[in-house]
Protein backbone atom coordinates (compact mmCIF):
# COMPACT_ATOMS: atom_id res chain seq x y z
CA UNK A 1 93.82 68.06 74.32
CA UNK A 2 93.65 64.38 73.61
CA UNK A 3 94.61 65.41 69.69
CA UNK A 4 97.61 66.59 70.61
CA UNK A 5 98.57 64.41 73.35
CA UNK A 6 98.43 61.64 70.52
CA UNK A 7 99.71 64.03 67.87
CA UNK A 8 103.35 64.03 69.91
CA UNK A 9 102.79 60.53 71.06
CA UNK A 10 102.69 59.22 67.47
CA UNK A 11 105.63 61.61 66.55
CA UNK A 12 107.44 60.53 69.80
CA UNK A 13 107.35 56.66 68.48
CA UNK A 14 107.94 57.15 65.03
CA UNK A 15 111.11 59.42 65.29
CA UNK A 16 114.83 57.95 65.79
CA UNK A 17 116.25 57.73 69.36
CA UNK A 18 117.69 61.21 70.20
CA UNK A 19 120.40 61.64 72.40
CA UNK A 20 118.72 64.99 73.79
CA UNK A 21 115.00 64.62 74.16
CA UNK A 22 111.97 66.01 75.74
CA UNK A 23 109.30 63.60 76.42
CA UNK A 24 105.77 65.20 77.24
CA UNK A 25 102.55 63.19 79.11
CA UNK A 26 99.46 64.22 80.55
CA UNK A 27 98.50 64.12 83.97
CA UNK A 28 95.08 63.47 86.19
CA UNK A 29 92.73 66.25 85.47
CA UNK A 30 92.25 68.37 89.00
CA UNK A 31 89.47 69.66 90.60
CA UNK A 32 87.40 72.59 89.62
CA UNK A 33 87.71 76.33 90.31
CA UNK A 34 88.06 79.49 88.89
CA UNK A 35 88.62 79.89 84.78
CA UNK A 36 92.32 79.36 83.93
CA UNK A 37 93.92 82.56 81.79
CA UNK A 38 95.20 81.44 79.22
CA UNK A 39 99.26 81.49 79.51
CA UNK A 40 101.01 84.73 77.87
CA UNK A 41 103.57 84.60 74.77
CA UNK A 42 105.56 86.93 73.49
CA UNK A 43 107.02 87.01 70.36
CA UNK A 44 109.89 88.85 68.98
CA UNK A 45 108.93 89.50 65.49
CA UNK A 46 111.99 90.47 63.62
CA UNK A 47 115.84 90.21 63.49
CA UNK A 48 118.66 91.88 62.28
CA UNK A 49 118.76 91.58 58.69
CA UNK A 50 114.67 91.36 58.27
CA UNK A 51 113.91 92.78 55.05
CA UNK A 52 111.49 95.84 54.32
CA UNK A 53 108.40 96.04 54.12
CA UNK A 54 107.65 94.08 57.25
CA UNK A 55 104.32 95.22 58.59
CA UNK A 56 102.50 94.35 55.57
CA UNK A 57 104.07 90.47 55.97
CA UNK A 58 103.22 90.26 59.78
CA UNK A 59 99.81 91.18 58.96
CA UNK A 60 99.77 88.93 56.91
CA UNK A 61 101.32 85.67 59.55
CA UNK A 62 99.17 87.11 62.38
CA UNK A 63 96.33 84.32 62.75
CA UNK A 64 99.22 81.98 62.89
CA UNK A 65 101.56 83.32 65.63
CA UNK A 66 97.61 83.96 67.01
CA UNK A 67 96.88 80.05 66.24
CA UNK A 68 100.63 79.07 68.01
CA UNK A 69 99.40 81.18 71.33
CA UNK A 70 101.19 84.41 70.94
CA UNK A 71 99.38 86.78 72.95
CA UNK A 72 101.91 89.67 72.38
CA UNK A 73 104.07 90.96 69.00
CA UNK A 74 107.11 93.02 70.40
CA UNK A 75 108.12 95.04 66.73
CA UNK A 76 111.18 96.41 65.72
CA UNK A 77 111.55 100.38 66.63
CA UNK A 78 109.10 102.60 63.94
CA UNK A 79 109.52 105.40 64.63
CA UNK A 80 111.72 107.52 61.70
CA UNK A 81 115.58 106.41 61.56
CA UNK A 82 118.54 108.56 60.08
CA UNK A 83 118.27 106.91 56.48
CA UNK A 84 115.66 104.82 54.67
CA UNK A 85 116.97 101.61 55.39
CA UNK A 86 118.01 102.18 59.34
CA UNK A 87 115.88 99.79 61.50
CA UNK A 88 115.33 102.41 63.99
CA UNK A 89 117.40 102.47 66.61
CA UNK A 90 118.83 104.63 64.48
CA UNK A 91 116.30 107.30 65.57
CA UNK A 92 116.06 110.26 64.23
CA UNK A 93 111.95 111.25 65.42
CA UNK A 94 110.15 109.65 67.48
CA UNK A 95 106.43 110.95 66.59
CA UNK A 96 107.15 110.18 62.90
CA UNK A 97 105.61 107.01 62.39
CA UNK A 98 105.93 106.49 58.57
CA UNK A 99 103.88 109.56 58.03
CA UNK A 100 105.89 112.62 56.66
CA UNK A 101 108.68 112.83 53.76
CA UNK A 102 111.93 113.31 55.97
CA UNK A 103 115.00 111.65 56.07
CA UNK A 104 115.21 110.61 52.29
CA UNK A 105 111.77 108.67 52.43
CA UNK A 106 107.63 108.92 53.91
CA UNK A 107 107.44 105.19 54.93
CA UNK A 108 110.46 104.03 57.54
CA UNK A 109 112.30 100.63 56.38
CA UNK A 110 108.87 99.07 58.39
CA UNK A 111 106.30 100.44 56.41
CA UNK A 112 104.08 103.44 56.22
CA UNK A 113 101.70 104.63 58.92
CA UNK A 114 98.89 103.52 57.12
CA UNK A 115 100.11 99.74 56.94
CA UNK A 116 101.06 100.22 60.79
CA UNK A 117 97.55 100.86 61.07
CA UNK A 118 96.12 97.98 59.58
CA UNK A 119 98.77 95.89 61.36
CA UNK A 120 97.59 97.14 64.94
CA UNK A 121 93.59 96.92 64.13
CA UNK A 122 94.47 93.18 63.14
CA UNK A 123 96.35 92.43 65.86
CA UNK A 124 93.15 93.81 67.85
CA UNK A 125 90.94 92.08 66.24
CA UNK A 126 92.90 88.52 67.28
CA UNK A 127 93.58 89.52 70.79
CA UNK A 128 97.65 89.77 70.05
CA UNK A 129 98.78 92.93 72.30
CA UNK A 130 101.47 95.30 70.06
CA UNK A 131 104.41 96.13 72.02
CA UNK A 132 106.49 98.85 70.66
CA UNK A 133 110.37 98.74 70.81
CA UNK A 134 111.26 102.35 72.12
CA UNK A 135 114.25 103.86 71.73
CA UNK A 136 114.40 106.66 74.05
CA UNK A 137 118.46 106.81 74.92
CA UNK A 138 119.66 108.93 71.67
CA UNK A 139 119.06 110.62 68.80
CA UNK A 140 120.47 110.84 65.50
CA UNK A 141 121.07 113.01 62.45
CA UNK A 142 120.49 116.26 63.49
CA UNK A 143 119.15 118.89 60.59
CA UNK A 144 121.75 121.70 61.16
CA UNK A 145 124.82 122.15 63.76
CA UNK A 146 124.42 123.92 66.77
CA UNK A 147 127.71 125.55 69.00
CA UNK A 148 127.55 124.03 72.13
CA UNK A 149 130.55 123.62 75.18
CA UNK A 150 131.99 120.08 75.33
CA UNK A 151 134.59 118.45 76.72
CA UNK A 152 135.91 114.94 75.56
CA UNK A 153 136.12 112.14 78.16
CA UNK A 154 137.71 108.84 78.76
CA UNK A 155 136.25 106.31 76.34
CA UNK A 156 136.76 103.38 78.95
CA UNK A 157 136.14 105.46 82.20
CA UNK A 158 133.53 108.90 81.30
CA UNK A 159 134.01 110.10 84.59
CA UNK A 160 137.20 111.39 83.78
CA UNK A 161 137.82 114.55 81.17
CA UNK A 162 140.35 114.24 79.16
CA UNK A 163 140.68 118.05 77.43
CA UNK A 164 139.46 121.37 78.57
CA UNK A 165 136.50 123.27 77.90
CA UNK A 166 136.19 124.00 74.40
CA UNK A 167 133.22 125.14 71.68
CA UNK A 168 132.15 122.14 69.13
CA UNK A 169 129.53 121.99 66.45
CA UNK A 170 127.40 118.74 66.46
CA UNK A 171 124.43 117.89 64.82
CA UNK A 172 122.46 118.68 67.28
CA UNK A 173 119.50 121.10 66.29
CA UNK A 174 116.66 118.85 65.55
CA UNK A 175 113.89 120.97 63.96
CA UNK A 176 111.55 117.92 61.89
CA UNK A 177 110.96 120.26 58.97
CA UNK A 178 109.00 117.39 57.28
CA UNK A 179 106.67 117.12 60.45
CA UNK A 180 106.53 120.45 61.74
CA UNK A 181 104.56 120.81 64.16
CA UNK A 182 101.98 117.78 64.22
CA UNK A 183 102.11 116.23 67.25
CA UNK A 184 104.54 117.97 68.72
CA UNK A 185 106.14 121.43 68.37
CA UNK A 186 108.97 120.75 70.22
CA UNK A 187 112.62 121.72 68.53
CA UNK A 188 115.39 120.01 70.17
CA UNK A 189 118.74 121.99 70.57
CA UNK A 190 122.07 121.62 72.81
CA UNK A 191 120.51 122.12 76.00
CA UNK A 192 118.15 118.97 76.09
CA UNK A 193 121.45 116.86 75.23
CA UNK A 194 124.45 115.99 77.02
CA UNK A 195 126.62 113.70 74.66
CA UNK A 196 127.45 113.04 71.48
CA UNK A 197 130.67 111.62 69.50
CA UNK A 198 131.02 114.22 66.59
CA UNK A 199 132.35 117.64 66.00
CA UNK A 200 131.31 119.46 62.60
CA UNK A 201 133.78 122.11 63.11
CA UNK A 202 137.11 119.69 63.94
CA UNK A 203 135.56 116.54 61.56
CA UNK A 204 136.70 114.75 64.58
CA UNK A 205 135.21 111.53 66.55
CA UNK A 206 135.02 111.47 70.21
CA UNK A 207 133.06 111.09 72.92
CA UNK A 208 132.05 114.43 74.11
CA UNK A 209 130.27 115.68 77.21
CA UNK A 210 128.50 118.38 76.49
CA UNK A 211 128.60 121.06 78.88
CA UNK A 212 127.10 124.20 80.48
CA UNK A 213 128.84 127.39 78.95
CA UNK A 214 132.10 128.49 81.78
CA UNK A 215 131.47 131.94 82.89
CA UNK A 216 133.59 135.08 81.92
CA UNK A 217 136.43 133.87 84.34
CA UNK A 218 136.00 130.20 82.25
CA UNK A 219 134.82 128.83 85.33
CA UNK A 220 132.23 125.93 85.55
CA UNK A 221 129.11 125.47 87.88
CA UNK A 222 129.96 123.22 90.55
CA UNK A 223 130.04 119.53 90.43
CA UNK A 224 126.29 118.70 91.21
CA UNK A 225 124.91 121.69 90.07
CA UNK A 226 126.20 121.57 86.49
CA UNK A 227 124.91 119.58 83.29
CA UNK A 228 126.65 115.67 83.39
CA UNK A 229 126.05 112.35 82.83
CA UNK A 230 122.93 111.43 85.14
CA UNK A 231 124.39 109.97 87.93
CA UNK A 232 121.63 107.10 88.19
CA UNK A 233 122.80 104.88 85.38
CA UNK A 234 124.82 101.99 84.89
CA UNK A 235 128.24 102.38 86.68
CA UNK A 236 130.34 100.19 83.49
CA UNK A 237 133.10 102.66 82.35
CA UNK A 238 132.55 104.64 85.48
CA UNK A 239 129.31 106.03 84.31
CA UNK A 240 127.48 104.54 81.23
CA UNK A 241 124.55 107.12 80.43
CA UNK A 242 126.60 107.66 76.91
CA UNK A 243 125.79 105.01 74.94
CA UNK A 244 125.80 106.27 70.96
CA UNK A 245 124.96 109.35 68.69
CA UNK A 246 123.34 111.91 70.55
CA UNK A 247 122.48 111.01 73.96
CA UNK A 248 119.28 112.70 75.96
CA UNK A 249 120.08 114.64 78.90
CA UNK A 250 116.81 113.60 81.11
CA UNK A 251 117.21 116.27 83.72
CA UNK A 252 115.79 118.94 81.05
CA UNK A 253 112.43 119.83 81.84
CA UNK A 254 111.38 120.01 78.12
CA UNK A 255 113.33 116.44 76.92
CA UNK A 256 111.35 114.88 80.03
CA UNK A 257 108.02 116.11 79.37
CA UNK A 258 108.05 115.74 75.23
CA UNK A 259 109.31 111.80 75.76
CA UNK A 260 106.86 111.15 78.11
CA UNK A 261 104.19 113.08 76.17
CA UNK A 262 105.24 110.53 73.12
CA UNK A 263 104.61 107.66 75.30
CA UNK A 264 101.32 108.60 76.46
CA UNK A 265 100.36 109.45 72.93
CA UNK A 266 100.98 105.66 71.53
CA UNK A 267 99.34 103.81 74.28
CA UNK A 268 95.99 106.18 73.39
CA UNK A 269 93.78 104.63 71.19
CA UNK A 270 94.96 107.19 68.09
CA UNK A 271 98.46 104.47 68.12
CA UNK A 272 97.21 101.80 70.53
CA UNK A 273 100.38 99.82 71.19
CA UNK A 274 100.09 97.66 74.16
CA UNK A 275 103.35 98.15 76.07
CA UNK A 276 106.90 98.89 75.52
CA UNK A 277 110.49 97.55 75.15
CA UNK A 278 112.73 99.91 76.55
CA UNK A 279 115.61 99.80 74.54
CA UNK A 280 119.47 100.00 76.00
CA UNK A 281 117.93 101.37 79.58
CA UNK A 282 120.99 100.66 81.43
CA UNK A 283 121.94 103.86 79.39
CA UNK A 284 118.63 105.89 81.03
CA UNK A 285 118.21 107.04 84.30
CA UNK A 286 116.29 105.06 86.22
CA UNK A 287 114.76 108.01 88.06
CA UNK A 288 113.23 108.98 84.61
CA UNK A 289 112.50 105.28 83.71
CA UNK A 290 110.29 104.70 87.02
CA UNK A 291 108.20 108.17 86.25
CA UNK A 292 108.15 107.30 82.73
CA UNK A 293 106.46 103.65 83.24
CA UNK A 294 104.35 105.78 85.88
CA UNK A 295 103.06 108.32 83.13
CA UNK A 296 102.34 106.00 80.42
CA UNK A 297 100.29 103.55 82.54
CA UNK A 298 98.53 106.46 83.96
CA UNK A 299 97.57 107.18 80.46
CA UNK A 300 95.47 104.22 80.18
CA UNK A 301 94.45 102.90 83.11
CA UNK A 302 91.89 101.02 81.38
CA UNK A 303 94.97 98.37 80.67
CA UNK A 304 97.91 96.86 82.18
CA UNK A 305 100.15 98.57 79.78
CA UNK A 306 103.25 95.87 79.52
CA UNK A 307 106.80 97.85 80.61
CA UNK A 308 109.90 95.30 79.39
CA UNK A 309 113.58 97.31 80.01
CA UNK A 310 116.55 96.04 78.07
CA UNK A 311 118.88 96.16 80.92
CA UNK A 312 121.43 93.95 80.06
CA UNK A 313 123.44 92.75 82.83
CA UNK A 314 124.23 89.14 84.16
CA UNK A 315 124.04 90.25 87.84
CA UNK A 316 120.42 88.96 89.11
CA UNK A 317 121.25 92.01 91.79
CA UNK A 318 121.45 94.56 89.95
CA UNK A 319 118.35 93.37 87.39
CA UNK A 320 116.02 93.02 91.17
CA UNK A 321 117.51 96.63 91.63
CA UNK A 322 116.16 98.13 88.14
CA UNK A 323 113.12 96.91 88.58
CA UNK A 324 112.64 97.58 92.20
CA UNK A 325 113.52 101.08 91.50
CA UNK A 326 111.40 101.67 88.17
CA UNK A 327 108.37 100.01 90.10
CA UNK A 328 104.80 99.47 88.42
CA UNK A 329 105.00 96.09 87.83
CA UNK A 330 108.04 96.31 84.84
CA UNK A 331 110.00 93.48 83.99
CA UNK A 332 114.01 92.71 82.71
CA UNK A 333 115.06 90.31 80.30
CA UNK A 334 116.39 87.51 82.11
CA UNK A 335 119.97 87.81 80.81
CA UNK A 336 121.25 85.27 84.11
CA UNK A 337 119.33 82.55 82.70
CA UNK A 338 120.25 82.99 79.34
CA UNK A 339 124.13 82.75 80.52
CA UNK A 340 123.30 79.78 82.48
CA UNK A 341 121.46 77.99 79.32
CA UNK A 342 124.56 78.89 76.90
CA UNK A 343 127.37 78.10 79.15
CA UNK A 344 125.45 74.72 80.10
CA UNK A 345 124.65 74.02 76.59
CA UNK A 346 128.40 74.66 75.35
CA UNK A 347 130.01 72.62 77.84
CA UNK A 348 128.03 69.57 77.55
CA UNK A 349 129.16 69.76 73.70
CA UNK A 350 132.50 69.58 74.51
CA UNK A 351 133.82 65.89 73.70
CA UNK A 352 136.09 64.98 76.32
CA UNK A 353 139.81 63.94 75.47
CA UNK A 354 142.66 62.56 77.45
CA UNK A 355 144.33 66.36 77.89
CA UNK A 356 141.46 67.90 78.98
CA UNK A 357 138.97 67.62 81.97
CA UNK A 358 135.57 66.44 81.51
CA UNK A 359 133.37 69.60 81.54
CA UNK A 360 131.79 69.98 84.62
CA UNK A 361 127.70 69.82 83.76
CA UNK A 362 124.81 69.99 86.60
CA UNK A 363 121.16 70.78 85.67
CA UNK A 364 120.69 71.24 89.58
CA UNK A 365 122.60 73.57 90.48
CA UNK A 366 123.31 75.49 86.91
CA UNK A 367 120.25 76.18 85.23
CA UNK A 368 118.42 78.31 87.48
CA UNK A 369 121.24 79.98 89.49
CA UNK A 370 121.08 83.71 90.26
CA UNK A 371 118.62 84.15 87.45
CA UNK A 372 115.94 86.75 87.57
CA UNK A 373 113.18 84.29 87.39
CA UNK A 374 114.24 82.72 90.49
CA UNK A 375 114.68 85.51 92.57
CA UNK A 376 111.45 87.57 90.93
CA UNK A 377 109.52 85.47 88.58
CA UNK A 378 106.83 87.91 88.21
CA UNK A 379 109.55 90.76 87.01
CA UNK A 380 111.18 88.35 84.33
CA UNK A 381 111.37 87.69 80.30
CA UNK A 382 113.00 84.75 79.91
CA UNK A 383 114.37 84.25 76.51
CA UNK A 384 116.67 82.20 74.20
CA UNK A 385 117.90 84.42 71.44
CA UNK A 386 117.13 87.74 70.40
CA UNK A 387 118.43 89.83 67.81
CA UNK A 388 121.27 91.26 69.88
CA UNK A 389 122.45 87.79 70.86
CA UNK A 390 122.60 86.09 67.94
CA UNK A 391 126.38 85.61 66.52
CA UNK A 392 128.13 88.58 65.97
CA UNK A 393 126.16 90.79 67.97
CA UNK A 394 127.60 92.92 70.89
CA UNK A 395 125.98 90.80 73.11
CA UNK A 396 126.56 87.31 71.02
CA UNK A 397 125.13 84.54 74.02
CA UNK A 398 125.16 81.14 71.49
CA UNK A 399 122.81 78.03 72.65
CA UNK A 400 124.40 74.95 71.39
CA UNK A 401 121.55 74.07 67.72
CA UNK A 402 121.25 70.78 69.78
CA UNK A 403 120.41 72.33 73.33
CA UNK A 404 117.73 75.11 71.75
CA UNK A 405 114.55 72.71 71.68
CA UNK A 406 115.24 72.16 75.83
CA UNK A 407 116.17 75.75 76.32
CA UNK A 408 112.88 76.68 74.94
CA UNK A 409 110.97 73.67 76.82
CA UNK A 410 113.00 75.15 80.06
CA UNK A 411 110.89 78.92 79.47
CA UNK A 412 107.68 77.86 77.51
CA UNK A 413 106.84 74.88 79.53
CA UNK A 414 107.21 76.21 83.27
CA UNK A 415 105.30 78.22 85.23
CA UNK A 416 107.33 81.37 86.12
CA UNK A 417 108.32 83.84 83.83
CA UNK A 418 106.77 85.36 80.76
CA UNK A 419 108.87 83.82 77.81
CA UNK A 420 109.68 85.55 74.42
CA UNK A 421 110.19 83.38 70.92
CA UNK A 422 112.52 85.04 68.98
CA UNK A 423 111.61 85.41 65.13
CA UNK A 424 115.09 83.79 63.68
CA UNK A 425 114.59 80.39 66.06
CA UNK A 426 111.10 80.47 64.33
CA UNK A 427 111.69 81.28 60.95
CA UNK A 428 115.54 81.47 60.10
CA UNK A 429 118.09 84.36 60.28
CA UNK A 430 119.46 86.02 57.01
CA UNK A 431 122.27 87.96 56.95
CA UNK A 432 126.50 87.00 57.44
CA UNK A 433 125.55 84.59 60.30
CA UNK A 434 122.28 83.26 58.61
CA UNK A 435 120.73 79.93 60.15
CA UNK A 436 117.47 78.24 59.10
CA UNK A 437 114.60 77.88 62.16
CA UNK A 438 115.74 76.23 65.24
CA UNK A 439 114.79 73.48 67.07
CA UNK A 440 114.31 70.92 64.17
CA UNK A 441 111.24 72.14 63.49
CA UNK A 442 109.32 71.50 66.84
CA UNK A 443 109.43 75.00 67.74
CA UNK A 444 105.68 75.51 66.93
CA UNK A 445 104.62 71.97 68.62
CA UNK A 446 106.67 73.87 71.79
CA UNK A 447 104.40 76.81 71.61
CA UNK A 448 101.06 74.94 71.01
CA UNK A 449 102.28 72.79 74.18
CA UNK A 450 102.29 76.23 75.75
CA UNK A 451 99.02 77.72 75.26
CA UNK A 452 97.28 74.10 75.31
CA UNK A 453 98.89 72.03 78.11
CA UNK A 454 101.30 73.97 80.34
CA UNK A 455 99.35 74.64 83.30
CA UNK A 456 98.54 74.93 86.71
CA UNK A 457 100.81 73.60 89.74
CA UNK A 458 104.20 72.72 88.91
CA UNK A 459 106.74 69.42 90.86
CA UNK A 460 110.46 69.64 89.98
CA UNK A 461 112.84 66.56 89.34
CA UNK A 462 115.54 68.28 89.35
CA UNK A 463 117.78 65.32 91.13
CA UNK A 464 120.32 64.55 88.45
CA UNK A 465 123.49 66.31 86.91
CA UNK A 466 122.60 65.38 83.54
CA UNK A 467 118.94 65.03 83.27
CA UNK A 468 115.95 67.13 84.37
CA UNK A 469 112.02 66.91 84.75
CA UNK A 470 109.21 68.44 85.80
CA UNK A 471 105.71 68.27 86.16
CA UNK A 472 102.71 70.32 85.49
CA UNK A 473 99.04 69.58 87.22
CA UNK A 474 96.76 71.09 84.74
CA UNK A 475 93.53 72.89 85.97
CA UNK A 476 90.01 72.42 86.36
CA UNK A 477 88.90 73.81 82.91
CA UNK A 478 92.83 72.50 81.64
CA UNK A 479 93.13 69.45 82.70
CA UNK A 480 95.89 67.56 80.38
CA UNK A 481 99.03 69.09 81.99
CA UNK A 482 102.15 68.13 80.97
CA UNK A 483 105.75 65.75 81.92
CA UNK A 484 108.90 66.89 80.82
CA UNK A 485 111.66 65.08 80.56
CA UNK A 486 115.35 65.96 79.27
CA UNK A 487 118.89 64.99 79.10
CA UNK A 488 122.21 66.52 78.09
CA UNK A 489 124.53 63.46 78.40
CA UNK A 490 122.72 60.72 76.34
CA UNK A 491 119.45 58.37 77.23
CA UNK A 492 118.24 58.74 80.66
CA UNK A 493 115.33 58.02 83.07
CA UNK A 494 113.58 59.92 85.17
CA UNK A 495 111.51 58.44 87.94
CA UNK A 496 108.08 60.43 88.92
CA UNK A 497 106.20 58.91 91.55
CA UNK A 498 103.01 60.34 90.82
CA UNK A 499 100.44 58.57 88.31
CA UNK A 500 99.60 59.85 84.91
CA UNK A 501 96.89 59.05 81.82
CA UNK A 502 98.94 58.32 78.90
């Protein structure tokens, strides 16, 4: 480690005084015991407005995320979309990989199955674990209508049904003529959905709960014992299983077992994907979530199949609650701590002025409050960006340009948590909000800091409002360790009583 202890060193002296810095040392090697794992990485290897043709150039940049100590590569959704272009959450089949000619094209926007392939059996070959983003809310783009019974709700509270019973023709029949039958030979009709926001036959929007058929008196089953929204979901606008499109109605027998059927199929060696991203799972019964992680891991029980749910909430209580309930070890993005990093970050850019307060700023007691890798570090992603929190996203959660190269000390330098590097902070978002990489460029010297030096026990100096430290031991067999040191407010000093090779 001495290399890159004097690589920063020399960088450290030679750069201008910063007025937020991170200051890195390493400490007395420790005595021996067990080999140290190396420290996990994951990496979030697209955003938004990444172009086509994308797993031919990750293929192509794996040895280096692999050299920067990314151990997994979570990729965009691949399975067919509703158009050529759609980046998949868009999804239109799940067990079309790139393979058949539906939807206007063979390959998706990603590339074909055959270039998927080469991308996995690299990523093998370096040790990088694939995680596949799944979108298992919706569907989209039906290939004929189907008559179904509906009824339209409340947009802002879905509880509540705003018209009677009436017939509507969706897009709803889902019959993969491109596929056929290869993999799977199930055809998807009304029954194993229960929302969607279009009617064929009144070219009208809504949001429409699909129903079971009234009886000759136009009487419905009773409430309980009729098809609904699954009661075990999100409770935001009074029930939040609709999200988009054509939603899945998880209490059908045949939508349950063909999902979990796909899941099971890509962590088998014929796909060999690593682990998942569950996509929008606040949307998802968490009954089938917790049997779903179950079924997959069972599938391979020769790995720890990685589970990650996108369930977006800033409540630390309900995030322990997911994950409690879904079981098997399966973690939540750590949207608490991302909160706490932006708000932080914004008000201690705020320049104060003789009408306003000063902002109120305290590393002690704002950083790590109510977030998930507090409460359950073992459960959390901690994060910085990600594609749907980048500006002008639904949920948009800026990080002050200044404040990113702490934010991403804060979760690649400490012990809990498994962080994720998102691929714009790395290298540059395109689109109507594009940015070049974050960080000013030290992003990668973050990482390496990560796989090389950021181990074993861990002493906080967290004793200041406006400045923060912390130290890490190192380990028998990874001995350098680490110091961090960082301020908000200007030049600062930290005081650490404990002694350290420099």
């Amino acid at each position: 480690m001495s290399w890159l202890r004097n690589r920063f060193s020399k960088a450290h002296r030679s750069r201008k005084e910063s007025s937020h810095q991170i200051q890195l040392r390493g400490p007395e090697t420790q005595e021996a015991g067990s080999p140290t794992p190396a420290n996990e990485t994951l990496f979030q290897s697209f955003e938004w407005h990444t172009p086509g043709g994308h797993w031919t150039r990750l293929s192509a940049t794996l040895q280096t995320y692999a050299d920067l100590g990314i151990t997994s590569i979570w990729l965009p959704p691949g399975c067919k979309a509703n158009q050529p272009d759609g980046n998949g959450y868009d999804c239109y089949d799940l067990w079309d990989l790139g393979e058949f000619d539906q939807k206007g094209a063979r390959s998706t926007k990603w590339g074909s199955r055959e270039e998927l392939r080469e991308l996995m059996a690299k990523a093998n070959d370096l040790g990088i674990g694939v995680i596949w983003d799944a979108v298992l809310s919706h569907k989209t783009a039906g290939d004929s209508t189907e008559e179904c019974w509906a009824v339209e709700v409340d947009p802002e509270d879905r509880r509540i049904e705003t018209t009677k019973p009436r017939k509507i023709e969706p897009w709803i029949h889902y019959s993969f003529p491109g596929r056929g039958d290869k993999y799977s030979s199930m055809k998807w009709h009304w029954q194993q959905f229960n929302g969607t926001d279009w009617d064929q036959r009144a070219e009208r929007h809504a949001i429409y709960k699909i129903i079971d058929p009234p009886d000759a008196k136009g009487k419905r089953p009773p409430k309980g014992h009729r098809k609904d929204w699954a009661p075990d979901v999100d409770d935001e606008k009074g029930n939040f299983d609709y999200l988009m499109f054509t939603n899945i109605d998880y209490s059908n027998p045949e939508a349950r077992r063909d999902v979990m059927d796909w899941g099971a199929w890509m962590v088998s060696p014929e796909v060999g994907v690593a682990g998942f991203r569950l996509d929008a799972f606040k949307h998802v019964s968490w009954h089938f979530a917790r049997d779903w992680t179950a079924h997959v891991k069972a599938a391979r029980p020769d790995r720890d199949v990685f589970v990650v749910g996108e369930y977006w909430s800033g409540n630390v209580e309900t995030l322990i609650k997911w994950v409690d309930r879904v079981g098997h070890g399966a973690y939540a993005y750590d949207a608490p701590l991302l909160n706490n990093m932006s708000a932080l970050s914004l008000a201690a850019s705020k320049r104060p002025s003789s009408l306003t307060a000063p902002p109120v700023i305290d590393m002690r007691s704002q950083l790590f409050k109510n977030a998930l890798v507090t409460a359950r570090p073992r459960n959390a992603v901690t994060m910085v960006t990600s594609h749907d929190t980048w500006q002008g996203q639904m949920l948009e959660t800026p990080v002050a340009p200044w404040f990113k190269p702490l934010a991403y000390a804060l979760v690649l330098l400490r012990r809990d948590g498994r962080p994720c590097v998102f691929y714009g902070d790395l290298h540059g978002v395109r689109g109507p909000f594009a940015a070049p990489p974050s960080c000013a460029g030290k992003l990668p010297l973050l990482m390496l800091l990560r796989r090389c030096a950021a181990y074993g026990e861990q002493t906080d100096y967290f004793d200041a409002k406006t400045n923060a430290g912390w130290v890490r031991h190192g380990t028998w067999d990874r001995p350098d360790g680490c110091v961090v040191v960082m301020s908000v407010t200007g030049a600062a000093k930290k005081a650490m009583p404990e002694r350290y090779k420099l």
